[in-house]
Amino acid sequence: MEELLSTFVRAVFVDNMIFAYYLGMCSFLAVSKNVKTALGLGIAVTFILVCTLPINYMLENYVLKEGALSWLGAGYAEVNLSFLSFLIFIAVIASFTQLVEMVVERFAPALYASLGIFLPLIAVNCAILGGSLFMQQKAFAHVGVATVYGLGSGLGWLLAIVGMAAIREKLTYSNIPKPLKGLGITFIITGLMGIGFMCFSGLKI
Amino acid sequence: MGLSNKSKEILTGPFSKNNPVIIQMLGICSALAVTSKLEPSIVMGISVTVVVAFANVIISLLRNTIPNRIRIIVQLVVAAALVTIVSEVLKAFAFDVNKQLSVFVGLIVTNCILMGRLEAFALGNGPWESFLDGLGNGLGYGLILVVIGFFRELFGSGTLLGYPVIPEVFYQWGYVNNGLMILPPMALIVVAVIIWVHRSRNKDLQEN
């Protein structure tokens, strides 16, 4: 239980996908213009992370890793398919994104319209593949930890994009030097938020 | 050069006016994450250039046979195959750098430059133009990476490519490396400064 809690808190605050690894920056910068859309995208990303991480964890540990196929019989003990991991992970992610896209289109057409191209592009949102690759690198103890890690990173991403959108809504009324308007000031704010999040880095549970 | 004007424009446009990172907002994640030192920035720039150029060619050759609905999956598979090759090559010949880049080599698959160029260019143009476009965008991306990596390594650790460049005397006079430059948030601020300089020189790019 303790392990789950600490993984969760670390994933949300310390190893925040955006402020510590800058994953998912493209959609973060492009969709953070208003809070409602940002919230929708954040929820979609969290959902996909929570679904894909356990699946990829199982695939990694029972199919891809060196010796992972040994449950098929002694002859498979030496098979190492880890070079296939990019392909497999991205295939799982792309199919889940397709699923979410269809669900959102059916039940929340307004959100579907406002997310536009960024919904199918969740498949190429680095935060999602990044989650799977970090899972591979960190070698979690069991599938529960991997799921919690997915939930945590998703919520961390959600937190960041909603915060950013809220700031940008206020920013419309401020007087910014012309060349910095739009993209430039967004980068600076993200940087400052990142410095803020760094104060969590000593956090231990 | 034996290139026609159009090809030249496709190749050099992304260096400045149409730069993938600071204008098209593509590929920002990796541009920020790998640039705390100059060496990984260069390696990353080259890897992305190779992958984008060849993925562009392959998709461009296949563009009339890919059904529209599943094109993203096809593109991802092509990209993932190329990235696997690049990653294995890096593991074999540049293991240390590969370690530093960690997951970011794998993340070239989801690098928005790749998808963006495949969607926006390779699906509608011939293989040769697509190759030039991929090359141009990869190099434009590499250029920004090298600039960021240069400043971060210079001010953050006082070295370039691992060799000390700031004279010892400076340290004796009380100069201290700016540790903040190594940390992630400063990459964002360096990019913001690049955007600022670039846009104050090209007024037509400013946003309202």
mmCIF file of C-alpha atoms in Angstrom:
data_model
loop_
_atom_site.group_PDB
_atom_site.id
_atom_site.type_symbol
_atom_site.label_atom_id
_atom_site.label_comp_id
_atom_site.label_asym_id
_atom_site.label_seq_id
_atom_site.Cartn_x
_atom_site.Cartn_y
_atom_site.Cartn_z
ATOM 1 C CA MET A 1 0.000 0.000 0.000
ATOM 2 C CA GLU A 2 2.777 2.364 0.970
ATOM 3 C CA GLU A 3 4.560 1.630 -2.286
ATOM 4 C CA LEU A 4 1.446 2.461 -4.277
ATOM 5 C CA LEU A 5 0.970 5.750 -2.456
ATOM 6 C CA SER A 6 4.558 6.825 -2.887
ATOM 7 C CA THR A 7 4.555 5.877 -6.582
ATOM 8 C CA PHE A 8 1.399 7.912 -7.043
ATOM 9 C CA VAL A 9 2.638 11.023 -5.283
ATOM 10 C CA ARG A 10 5.994 10.849 -7.043
ATOM 11 C CA ALA A 11 4.303 10.510 -10.432
ATOM 12 C CA VAL A 12 2.010 13.482 -9.836
ATOM 13 C CA PHE A 13 4.431 15.954 -8.285
ATOM 14 C CA VAL A 14 8.077 14.941 -8.420
ATOM 15 C CA ASP A 15 8.301 13.219 -11.810
ATOM 16 C CA ASN A 16 5.580 15.366 -13.324
ATOM 17 C CA MET A 17 5.338 14.480 -17.017
ATOM 18 C CA ILE A 18 5.407 18.092 -18.125
ATOM 19 C CA PHE A 19 7.626 19.886 -15.657
ATOM 20 C CA ALA A 20 10.241 17.216 -15.099
ATOM 21 C CA TYR A 21 10.346 15.461 -18.484
ATOM 22 C CA TYR A 22 8.478 17.815 -20.805
ATOM 23 C CA LEU A 23 6.434 15.015 -22.259
ATOM 24 C CA GLY A 24 3.280 15.912 -24.131
ATOM 25 C CA MET A 25 4.413 19.489 -24.624
ATOM 26 C CA CYS A 26 2.962 19.891 -28.105
ATOM 27 C CA SER A 27 -0.642 19.381 -27.113
ATOM 28 C CA PHE A 28 0.064 21.072 -23.793
ATOM 29 C CA LEU A 29 1.010 24.272 -25.608
ATOM 30 C CA ALA A 30 -1.636 24.073 -28.290
ATOM 31 C CA VAL A 31 -4.712 23.066 -26.287
ATOM 32 C CA SER A 32 -4.146 25.117 -23.136
ATOM 33 C CA LYS A 33 -6.058 28.165 -24.364
ATOM 34 C CA ASN A 34 -9.177 27.559 -22.291
ATOM 35 C CA VAL A 35 -9.837 25.566 -19.158
ATOM 36 C CA LYS A 36 -12.737 23.476 -20.405
ATOM 37 C CA THR A 37 -10.940 22.002 -23.411
ATOM 38 C CA ALA A 38 -7.815 21.520 -21.340
ATOM 39 C CA LEU A 39 -9.781 19.567 -18.748
ATOM 40 C CA GLY A 40 -11.321 17.352 -21.443
ATOM 41 C CA LEU A 41 -7.974 16.555 -23.008
ATOM 42 C CA GLY A 42 -6.430 15.965 -19.590
ATOM 43 C CA ILE A 43 -9.116 13.431 -18.714
ATOM 44 C CA ALA A 44 -8.699 11.656 -22.053
ATOM 45 C CA VAL A 45 -4.930 11.435 -21.572
ATOM 46 C CA THR A 46 -5.303 10.152 -18.015
ATOM 47 C CA PHE A 47 -7.798 7.541 -19.155
ATOM 48 C CA ILE A 48 -5.543 6.273 -21.931
ATOM 49 C CA LEU A 49 -2.536 6.148 -19.609
ATOM 50 C CA VAL A 50 -4.475 4.154 -17.023
ATOM 51 C CA CYS A 51 -5.648 1.677 -19.678
ATOM 52 C CA THR A 52 -2.457 1.242 -21.659
ATOM 53 C CA LEU A 53 0.102 1.013 -18.866
ATOM 54 C CA PRO A 54 -1.164 -2.260 -17.327
ATOM 55 C CA ILE A 55 -1.556 -3.817 -20.793
ATOM 56 C CA ASN A 56 1.925 -2.776 -21.806
ATOM 57 C CA TYR A 57 3.250 -3.947 -18.451
ATOM 58 C CA MET A 58 1.822 -7.413 -19.019
ATOM 59 C CA LEU A 59 3.155 -7.482 -22.571
ATOM 60 C CA GLU A 60 6.564 -6.366 -21.388
ATOM 61 C CA ASN A 61 6.808 -8.967 -18.653
ATOM 62 C CA TYR A 62 5.165 -11.945 -20.324
ATOM 63 C CA VAL A 63 6.129 -11.472 -23.977
ATOM 64 C CA LEU A 64 8.889 -8.990 -24.645
ATOM 65 C CA LYS A 65 11.505 -9.117 -21.912
ATOM 66 C CA GLU A 66 14.464 -11.437 -22.044
ATOM 67 C CA GLY A 67 13.264 -14.798 -20.774
ATOM 68 C CA ALA A 68 9.704 -13.524 -20.459
ATOM 69 C CA LEU A 69 8.386 -16.232 -22.732
ATOM 70 C CA SER A 70 9.608 -19.014 -20.458
ATOM 71 C CA TRP A 71 6.009 -19.771 -19.424
ATOM 72 C CA LEU A 72 5.594 -21.257 -22.913
ATOM 73 C CA GLY A 73 8.203 -23.902 -22.165
ATOM 74 C CA ALA A 74 11.898 -24.232 -21.505
ATOM 75 C CA GLY A 75 12.772 -23.768 -25.167
ATOM 76 C CA TYR A 76 11.568 -20.161 -25.111
ATOM 77 C CA ALA A 77 13.583 -19.115 -22.073
ATOM 78 C CA GLU A 78 16.279 -17.460 -24.164
ATOM 79 C CA VAL A 79 14.044 -15.486 -26.466
ATOM 80 C CA ASN A 80 14.513 -11.726 -26.143
ATOM 81 C CA LEU A 81 11.984 -9.666 -28.039
ATOM 82 C CA SER A 82 12.691 -6.350 -26.343
ATOM 83 C CA PHE A 83 13.667 -4.720 -29.646
ATOM 84 C CA LEU A 84 10.004 -4.997 -30.612
ATOM 85 C CA SER A 85 8.821 -2.962 -27.653
ATOM 86 C CA PHE A 86 8.392 0.379 -29.488
ATOM 87 C CA LEU A 87 6.239 -1.255 -32.121
ATOM 88 C CA ILE A 88 4.058 -3.182 -29.682
ATOM 89 C CA PHE A 89 3.596 -0.300 -27.254
ATOM 90 C CA ILE A 90 2.631 2.148 -29.952
ATOM 91 C CA ALA A 91 0.172 -0.319 -31.469
ATOM 92 C CA VAL A 92 -1.612 -0.769 -28.132
ATOM 93 C CA ILE A 93 -1.684 2.993 -27.607
ATOM 94 C CA ALA A 94 -2.946 3.764 -31.101
ATOM 95 C CA SER A 95 -5.803 1.300 -30.844
ATOM 96 C CA PHE A 96 -6.880 2.647 -27.446
ATOM 97 C CA THR A 97 -6.819 6.181 -28.784
ATOM 98 C CA GLN A 98 -9.055 5.130 -31.624
ATOM 99 C CA LEU A 99 -11.461 3.689 -29.060
ATOM 100 C CA VAL A 100 -11.525 6.834 -26.942
ATOM 101 C CA GLU A 101 -11.992 8.933 -30.056
ATOM 102 C CA MET A 102 -15.084 6.961 -31.005
ATOM 103 C CA VAL A 103 -16.504 7.160 -27.461
ATOM 104 C CA VAL A 104 -15.958 10.916 -27.212
ATOM 105 C CA GLU A 105 -17.431 11.477 -30.666
ATOM 106 C CA ARG A 106 -20.557 9.560 -29.662
ATOM 107 C CA PHE A 107 -21.149 10.942 -26.154
ATOM 108 C CA ALA A 108 -19.536 14.395 -26.086
ATOM 109 C CA PRO A 109 -19.706 15.896 -29.574
ATOM 110 C CA ALA A 110 -18.964 19.423 -28.300
ATOM 111 C CA LEU A 111 -15.739 18.296 -26.693
ATOM 112 C CA TYR A 112 -14.934 16.301 -29.823
ATOM 113 C CA ALA A 113 -15.248 19.397 -31.967
ATOM 114 C CA SER A 114 -13.157 21.583 -29.682
ATOM 115 C CA LEU A 115 -10.325 19.067 -29.336
ATOM 116 C CA GLY A 116 -10.170 18.720 -33.103
ATOM 117 C CA ILE A 117 -6.996 17.182 -34.445
ATOM 118 C CA PHE A 118 -5.532 16.750 -30.973
ATOM 119 C CA LEU A 119 -7.723 13.799 -30.093
ATOM 120 C CA PRO A 120 -6.296 11.406 -32.681
ATOM 121 C CA LEU A 121 -2.913 12.936 -31.923
ATOM 122 C CA ILE A 122 -3.095 11.616 -28.349
ATOM 123 C CA ALA A 123 -1.707 8.482 -29.962
ATOM 124 C CA VAL A 124 1.461 10.426 -30.616
ATOM 125 C CA ASN A 125 1.330 12.338 -27.352
ATOM 126 C CA CYS A 126 4.760 11.668 -25.950
ATOM 127 C CA ALA A 127 3.371 11.508 -22.416
ATOM 128 C CA ILE A 128 1.605 8.242 -23.219
ATOM 129 C CA LEU A 129 4.443 6.409 -24.908
ATOM 130 C CA GLY A 130 6.751 8.037 -22.362
ATOM 131 C CA GLY A 131 4.701 6.480 -19.578
ATOM 132 C CA SER A 132 5.167 3.042 -21.094
ATOM 133 C CA LEU A 133 8.879 3.548 -21.693
ATOM 134 C CA PHE A 134 9.454 4.808 -18.148
ATOM 135 C CA MET A 135 7.501 1.811 -16.904
ATOM 136 C CA GLN A 136 9.909 -0.399 -18.848
ATOM 137 C CA GLN A 137 12.907 1.460 -17.431
ATOM 138 C CA LYS A 138 11.709 1.505 -13.814
ATOM 139 C CA ALA A 139 10.800 -2.203 -13.775
ATOM 140 C CA PHE A 140 7.848 -1.993 -11.386
ATOM 141 C CA ALA A 141 7.213 -4.869 -8.983
ATOM 142 C CA HIS A 142 3.709 -5.777 -10.132
ATOM 143 C CA VAL A 143 0.945 -4.611 -12.403
ATOM 144 C CA GLY A 144 -0.794 -2.626 -9.652
ATOM 145 C CA VAL A 145 2.155 -0.292 -9.275
ATOM 146 C CA ALA A 146 2.257 0.225 -13.033
ATOM 147 C CA THR A 147 -1.433 1.161 -13.101
ATOM 148 C CA VAL A 148 -1.031 3.584 -10.223
ATOM 149 C CA TYR A 149 1.965 5.088 -11.977
ATOM 150 C CA GLY A 150 -0.184 5.609 -15.072
ATOM 151 C CA LEU A 151 -2.933 7.233 -13.025
ATOM 152 C CA GLY A 152 -0.434 9.469 -11.276
ATOM 153 C CA SER A 153 1.318 10.647 -14.425
ATOM 154 C CA GLY A 154 -2.037 11.264 -16.094
ATOM 155 C CA LEU A 155 -3.283 13.352 -13.173
ATOM 156 C CA GLY A 156 0.008 15.240 -13.068
ATOM 157 C CA TRP A 157 -0.407 16.086 -16.737
ATOM 158 C CA LEU A 158 -4.027 17.112 -16.149
ATOM 159 C CA LEU A 159 -2.993 19.344 -13.260
ATOM 160 C CA ALA A 160 -0.343 21.030 -15.371
ATOM 161 C CA ILE A 161 -2.501 21.671 -18.440
ATOM 162 C CA VAL A 162 -5.481 22.957 -16.418
ATOM 163 C CA GLY A 163 -3.227 25.277 -14.403
ATOM 164 C CA MET A 164 -1.628 26.544 -17.579
ATOM 165 C CA ALA A 165 -4.997 27.128 -19.248
ATOM 166 C CA ALA A 166 -6.217 29.091 -16.237
ATOM 167 C CA ILE A 167 -3.158 31.334 -16.339
ATOM 168 C CA ARG A 168 -3.443 31.846 -20.086
ATOM 169 C CA GLU A 169 -7.074 32.895 -19.784
ATOM 170 C CA LYS A 170 -6.014 35.695 -17.435
ATOM 171 C CA LEU A 171 -3.057 36.522 -19.639
ATOM 172 C CA THR A 172 -5.269 37.759 -22.453
ATOM 173 C CA TYR A 173 -5.673 41.040 -20.597
ATOM 174 C CA SER A 174 -2.041 41.717 -19.865
ATOM 175 C CA ASN A 175 0.418 43.814 -21.756
ATOM 176 C CA ILE A 176 3.132 41.579 -23.188
ATOM 177 C CA PRO A 177 5.981 42.658 -25.502
ATOM 178 C CA LYS A 178 4.888 41.899 -29.046
ATOM 179 C CA PRO A 179 7.502 39.310 -30.051
ATOM 180 C CA LEU A 180 6.811 37.359 -26.865
ATOM 181 C CA LYS A 181 3.079 37.144 -27.366
ATOM 182 C CA GLY A 182 1.538 33.719 -27.744
ATOM 183 C CA LEU A 183 4.161 31.024 -27.832
ATOM 184 C CA GLY A 184 7.018 32.905 -26.172
ATOM 185 C CA ILE A 185 5.234 33.902 -22.987
ATOM 186 C CA THR A 186 3.726 30.423 -22.704
ATOM 187 C CA PHE A 187 7.204 28.940 -22.626
ATOM 188 C CA ILE A 188 8.321 31.349 -19.935
ATOM 189 C CA ILE A 189 5.281 30.596 -17.782
ATOM 190 C CA THR A 190 5.806 26.860 -18.195
ATOM 191 C CA GLY A 191 9.402 27.367 -17.116
ATOM 192 C CA LEU A 192 8.351 29.317 -14.037
ATOM 193 C CA MET A 193 5.741 26.695 -13.151
ATOM 194 C CA GLY A 194 8.455 24.082 -13.581
ATOM 195 C CA ILE A 195 10.678 25.932 -11.109
ATOM 196 C CA GLY A 196 7.720 25.960 -8.738
ATOM 197 C CA PHE A 197 7.263 22.216 -9.119
ATOM 198 C CA MET A 198 10.940 21.654 -8.406
ATOM 199 C CA CYS A 199 10.278 22.342 -4.750
ATOM 200 C CA PHE A 200 8.587 18.937 -4.631
ATOM 201 C CA SER A 201 11.762 17.201 -5.741
ATOM 202 C CA GLY A 202 12.992 16.541 -2.225
ATOM 203 C CA LEU A 203 9.673 14.999 -1.300
ATOM 204 C CA LYS A 204 9.946 11.554 0.275
ATOM 205 C CA ILE A 205 7.164 9.372 1.566
ATOM 206 C CA MET B 1 23.971 23.388 -56.233
ATOM 207 C CA GLY B 2 21.908 21.530 -58.761
ATOM 208 C CA LEU B 3 18.671 22.120 -56.955
ATOM 209 C CA SER B 4 15.739 23.965 -58.445
ATOM 210 C CA ASN B 5 14.383 26.989 -56.592
ATOM 211 C CA LYS B 6 11.413 25.080 -55.286
ATOM 212 C CA SER B 7 13.513 22.262 -53.860
ATOM 213 C CA LYS B 8 15.851 24.784 -52.295
ATOM 214 C CA GLU B 9 12.929 26.470 -50.606
ATOM 215 C CA ILE B 10 11.614 23.168 -49.284
ATOM 216 C CA LEU B 11 15.057 22.375 -47.914
ATOM 217 C CA THR B 12 15.961 25.700 -46.327
ATOM 218 C CA GLY B 13 12.538 27.041 -45.331
ATOM 219 C CA PRO B 14 12.480 25.089 -42.067
ATOM 220 C CA PHE B 15 15.807 26.599 -40.954
ATOM 221 C CA SER B 16 14.225 29.893 -39.989
ATOM 222 C CA LYS B 17 10.890 31.119 -41.402
ATOM 223 C CA ASN B 18 9.192 27.790 -41.010
ATOM 224 C CA ASN B 19 11.250 26.266 -38.227
ATOM 225 C CA PRO B 20 9.597 23.171 -36.752
ATOM 226 C CA VAL B 21 10.364 23.996 -33.121
ATOM 227 C CA ILE B 22 9.863 27.718 -32.763
ATOM 228 C CA ILE B 23 7.253 28.352 -35.465
ATOM 229 C CA GLN B 24 5.347 25.137 -36.069
ATOM 230 C CA MET B 25 5.533 24.165 -32.367
ATOM 231 C CA LEU B 26 6.511 20.611 -33.216
ATOM 232 C CA GLY B 27 8.941 18.336 -31.431
ATOM 233 C CA ILE B 28 9.241 20.536 -28.398
ATOM 234 C CA CYS B 29 9.337 17.759 -25.816
ATOM 235 C CA SER B 30 12.617 16.315 -26.931
ATOM 236 C CA ALA B 31 14.083 19.694 -27.808
ATOM 237 C CA LEU B 32 13.820 20.579 -24.145
ATOM 238 C CA ALA B 33 14.701 17.331 -22.513
ATOM 239 C CA VAL B 34 17.948 16.347 -24.190
ATOM 240 C CA THR B 35 19.628 19.725 -24.425
ATOM 241 C CA SER B 36 21.339 20.071 -21.066
ATOM 242 C CA LYS B 37 24.589 19.162 -22.867
ATOM 243 C CA LEU B 38 25.765 19.822 -26.409
ATOM 244 C CA GLU B 39 26.699 16.258 -27.368
ATOM 245 C CA PRO B 40 23.310 14.584 -26.861
ATOM 246 C CA SER B 41 21.713 17.539 -28.640
ATOM 247 C CA ILE B 42 23.808 16.882 -31.740
ATOM 248 C CA VAL B 43 23.174 13.129 -31.671
ATOM 249 C CA MET B 44 19.454 13.708 -31.206
ATOM 250 C CA GLY B 45 19.387 16.210 -34.084
ATOM 251 C CA ILE B 46 21.063 13.715 -36.408
ATOM 252 C CA SER B 47 18.821 10.815 -35.339
ATOM 253 C CA VAL B 48 15.664 12.824 -35.887
ATOM 254 C CA THR B 49 16.889 14.058 -39.278
ATOM 255 C CA VAL B 50 17.571 10.503 -40.433
ATOM 256 C CA VAL B 51 14.241 9.177 -39.202
ATOM 257 C CA VAL B 52 12.153 12.047 -40.570
ATOM 258 C CA ALA B 53 13.847 12.026 -43.977
ATOM 259 C CA PHE B 54 13.441 8.291 -44.530
ATOM 260 C CA ALA B 55 9.966 8.041 -43.003
ATOM 261 C CA ASN B 56 8.930 10.853 -45.341
ATOM 262 C CA VAL B 57 10.277 8.946 -48.348
ATOM 263 C CA ILE B 58 8.601 5.681 -47.366
ATOM 264 C CA ILE B 59 5.221 7.252 -46.632
ATOM 265 C CA SER B 60 5.452 9.307 -49.798
ATOM 266 C CA LEU B 61 6.026 6.148 -51.842
ATOM 267 C CA LEU B 62 3.094 4.455 -50.157
ATOM 268 C CA ARG B 63 0.823 7.487 -50.151
ATOM 269 C CA ASN B 64 -1.545 6.277 -52.849
ATOM 270 C CA THR B 65 -2.023 2.841 -51.328
ATOM 271 C CA ILE B 66 -2.681 3.741 -47.679
ATOM 272 C CA PRO B 67 -6.390 3.818 -46.797
ATOM 273 C CA ASN B 68 -7.203 7.145 -45.181
ATOM 274 C CA ARG B 69 -8.761 5.798 -41.982
ATOM 275 C CA ILE B 70 -5.793 3.787 -40.826
ATOM 276 C CA ARG B 71 -3.064 6.116 -42.019
ATOM 277 C CA ILE B 72 -1.962 7.112 -38.520
ATOM 278 C CA ILE B 73 -1.308 3.506 -37.573
ATOM 279 C CA VAL B 74 0.608 2.898 -40.803
ATOM 280 C CA GLN B 75 2.697 6.004 -40.183
ATOM 281 C CA LEU B 76 3.408 4.934 -36.625
ATOM 282 C CA VAL B 77 4.533 1.496 -37.719
ATOM 283 C CA VAL B 78 6.914 2.917 -40.325
ATOM 284 C CA ALA B 79 8.233 5.409 -37.781
ATOM 285 C CA ALA B 80 8.611 2.788 -35.069
ATOM 286 C CA ALA B 81 10.550 0.490 -37.403
ATOM 287 C CA LEU B 82 12.981 3.282 -38.358
ATOM 288 C CA VAL B 83 13.392 4.379 -34.746
ATOM 289 C CA THR B 84 14.161 0.807 -33.722
ATOM 290 C CA ILE B 85 16.965 0.753 -36.293
ATOM 291 C CA VAL B 86 18.355 4.094 -35.105
ATOM 292 C CA SER B 87 18.145 3.012 -31.488
ATOM 293 C CA GLU B 88 20.012 -0.237 -32.142
ATOM 294 C CA VAL B 89 22.705 1.645 -34.082
ATOM 295 C CA LEU B 90 23.117 4.130 -31.227
ATOM 296 C CA LYS B 91 23.335 1.304 -28.703
ATOM 297 C CA ALA B 92 26.096 -0.281 -30.750
ATOM 298 C CA PHE B 93 28.211 2.767 -31.585
ATOM 299 C CA ALA B 94 27.381 5.491 -29.067
ATOM 300 C CA PHE B 95 26.360 3.690 -25.924
ATOM 301 C CA ASP B 96 27.094 6.538 -23.482
ATOM 302 C CA VAL B 97 25.067 9.073 -25.408
ATOM 303 C CA ASN B 98 22.295 6.528 -25.788
ATOM 304 C CA LYS B 99 22.245 6.192 -21.998
ATOM 305 C CA GLN B 100 21.941 9.962 -21.609
ATOM 306 C CA LEU B 101 19.123 10.162 -24.127
ATOM 307 C CA SER B 102 17.330 7.340 -22.254
ATOM 308 C CA VAL B 103 13.711 7.111 -23.317
ATOM 309 C CA PHE B 104 13.952 10.007 -25.706
ATOM 310 C CA VAL B 105 15.311 7.914 -28.557
ATOM 311 C CA GLY B 106 12.195 5.769 -28.322
ATOM 312 C CA LEU B 107 10.115 8.886 -28.135
ATOM 313 C CA ILE B 108 11.209 9.926 -31.635
ATOM 314 C CA VAL B 109 8.328 7.669 -32.666
ATOM 315 C CA THR B 110 5.908 10.118 -31.152
ATOM 316 C CA ASN B 111 7.952 13.169 -32.022
ATOM 317 C CA CYS B 112 5.420 15.568 -33.416
ATOM 318 C CA ILE B 113 7.795 16.696 -36.167
ATOM 319 C CA LEU B 114 7.682 13.247 -37.608
ATOM 320 C CA MET B 115 3.907 12.931 -37.543
ATOM 321 C CA GLY B 116 3.394 16.540 -38.518
ATOM 322 C CA ARG B 117 5.584 16.298 -41.607
ATOM 323 C CA LEU B 118 4.174 12.929 -42.619
ATOM 324 C CA GLU B 119 0.632 14.264 -42.354
ATOM 325 C CA ALA B 120 1.268 17.677 -43.807
ATOM 326 C CA PHE B 121 3.802 16.942 -46.503
ATOM 327 C CA ALA B 122 4.625 13.340 -47.354
ATOM 328 C CA LEU B 123 1.000 12.377 -47.936
ATOM 329 C CA GLY B 124 0.706 14.903 -50.741
ATOM 330 C CA ASN B 125 4.110 15.072 -52.392
ATOM 331 C CA GLY B 126 6.581 12.937 -54.304
ATOM 332 C CA PRO B 127 9.465 11.043 -52.686
ATOM 333 C CA TRP B 128 12.248 13.485 -53.665
ATOM 334 C CA GLU B 129 10.467 16.583 -52.325
ATOM 335 C CA SER B 130 9.493 14.632 -49.223
ATOM 336 C CA PHE B 131 13.083 13.629 -48.669
ATOM 337 C CA LEU B 132 14.196 17.262 -48.909
ATOM 338 C CA ASP B 133 11.382 18.346 -46.619
ATOM 339 C CA GLY B 134 12.338 15.732 -44.037
ATOM 340 C CA LEU B 135 15.992 16.687 -44.282
ATOM 341 C CA GLY B 136 15.188 20.387 -43.946
ATOM 342 C CA ASN B 137 12.895 19.948 -40.988
ATOM 343 C CA GLY B 138 15.281 17.570 -39.256
ATOM 344 C CA LEU B 139 18.132 20.024 -39.699
ATOM 345 C CA GLY B 140 16.015 22.976 -38.605
ATOM 346 C CA TYR B 141 15.152 21.015 -35.476
ATOM 347 C CA GLY B 142 18.798 20.049 -34.969
ATOM 348 C CA LEU B 143 19.812 23.695 -35.336
ATOM 349 C CA ILE B 144 17.568 24.803 -32.482
ATOM 350 C CA LEU B 145 18.746 21.876 -30.362
ATOM 351 C CA VAL B 146 22.373 22.783 -30.911
ATOM 352 C CA VAL B 147 21.744 26.436 -30.016
ATOM 353 C CA ILE B 148 19.929 25.483 -26.805
ATOM 354 C CA GLY B 149 22.504 22.824 -25.939
ATOM 355 C CA PHE B 150 25.337 25.277 -26.580
ATOM 356 C CA PHE B 151 24.044 27.924 -24.187
ATOM 357 C CA ARG B 152 22.937 25.498 -21.521
ATOM 358 C CA GLU B 153 26.222 23.652 -21.449
ATOM 359 C CA LEU B 154 28.294 26.832 -21.668
ATOM 360 C CA PHE B 155 26.569 28.637 -18.819
ATOM 361 C CA GLY B 156 25.536 25.575 -16.859
ATOM 362 C CA SER B 157 28.763 23.605 -16.720
ATOM 363 C CA GLY B 158 31.294 25.938 -18.356
ATOM 364 C CA THR B 159 32.192 23.264 -20.916
ATOM 365 C CA LEU B 160 31.454 22.507 -24.566
ATOM 366 C CA LEU B 161 31.267 18.882 -25.709
ATOM 367 C CA GLY B 162 32.826 18.049 -22.348
ATOM 368 C CA TYR B 163 35.921 20.278 -22.773
ATOM 369 C CA PRO B 164 36.265 23.207 -20.379
ATOM 370 C CA VAL B 165 36.110 26.489 -22.304
ATOM 371 C CA ILE B 166 35.774 29.058 -19.558
ATOM 372 C CA PRO B 167 39.321 29.929 -18.398
ATOM 373 C CA GLU B 168 40.369 28.934 -14.871
ATOM 374 C CA VAL B 169 41.111 32.577 -14.106
ATOM 375 C CA PHE B 170 37.428 33.431 -14.264
ATOM 376 C CA TYR B 171 36.675 30.966 -11.499
ATOM 377 C CA GLN B 172 39.444 32.435 -9.379
ATOM 378 C CA TRP B 173 37.885 35.849 -9.857
ATOM 379 C CA GLY B 174 34.686 34.472 -8.449
ATOM 380 C CA TYR B 175 32.755 33.295 -11.548
ATOM 381 C CA VAL B 176 30.386 30.474 -10.716
ATOM 382 C CA ASN B 177 28.605 28.167 -13.142
ATOM 383 C CA ASN B 178 24.901 28.754 -13.214
ATOM 384 C CA GLY B 179 23.527 25.455 -11.950
ATOM 385 C CA LEU B 180 20.018 26.536 -12.841
ATOM 386 C CA MET B 181 20.813 26.222 -16.549
ATOM 387 C CA ILE B 182 21.169 22.445 -16.212
ATOM 388 C CA LEU B 183 17.740 22.088 -14.649
ATOM 389 C CA PRO B 184 14.718 21.393 -16.852
ATOM 390 C CA PRO B 185 12.818 24.704 -16.462
ATOM 391 C CA MET B 186 15.654 26.767 -17.874
ATOM 392 C CA ALA B 187 15.386 24.976 -21.211
ATOM 393 C CA LEU B 188 11.942 26.477 -21.597
ATOM 394 C CA ILE B 189 13.207 29.933 -20.817
ATOM 395 C CA VAL B 190 16.104 29.582 -23.266
ATOM 396 C CA VAL B 191 13.606 28.577 -25.975
ATOM 397 C CA ALA B 192 11.459 31.571 -25.055
ATOM 398 C CA VAL B 193 14.458 33.862 -25.497
ATOM 399 C CA ILE B 194 15.210 32.296 -28.899
ATOM 400 C CA ILE B 195 11.604 32.875 -29.932
ATOM 401 C CA TRP B 196 11.788 36.444 -28.684
ATOM 402 C CA VAL B 197 14.934 37.235 -30.668
ATOM 403 C CA HIS B 198 13.650 35.443 -33.757
ATOM 404 C CA ARG B 199 10.291 37.176 -33.730
ATOM 405 C CA SER B 200 11.646 40.626 -33.085
ATOM 406 C CA ARG B 201 13.749 40.152 -36.218
ATOM 407 C CA ASN B 202 10.859 38.737 -38.276
ATOM 408 C CA LYS B 203 7.984 41.061 -37.488
ATOM 409 C CA ASP B 204 5.536 39.190 -39.717
ATOM 410 C CA LEU B 205 5.653 36.169 -37.421
ATOM 411 C CA GLN B 206 4.342 37.983 -34.359
ATOM 412 C CA GLU B 207 1.005 36.900 -32.935
ATOM 413 C CA ASN B 208 -1.771 39.278 -31.987
#
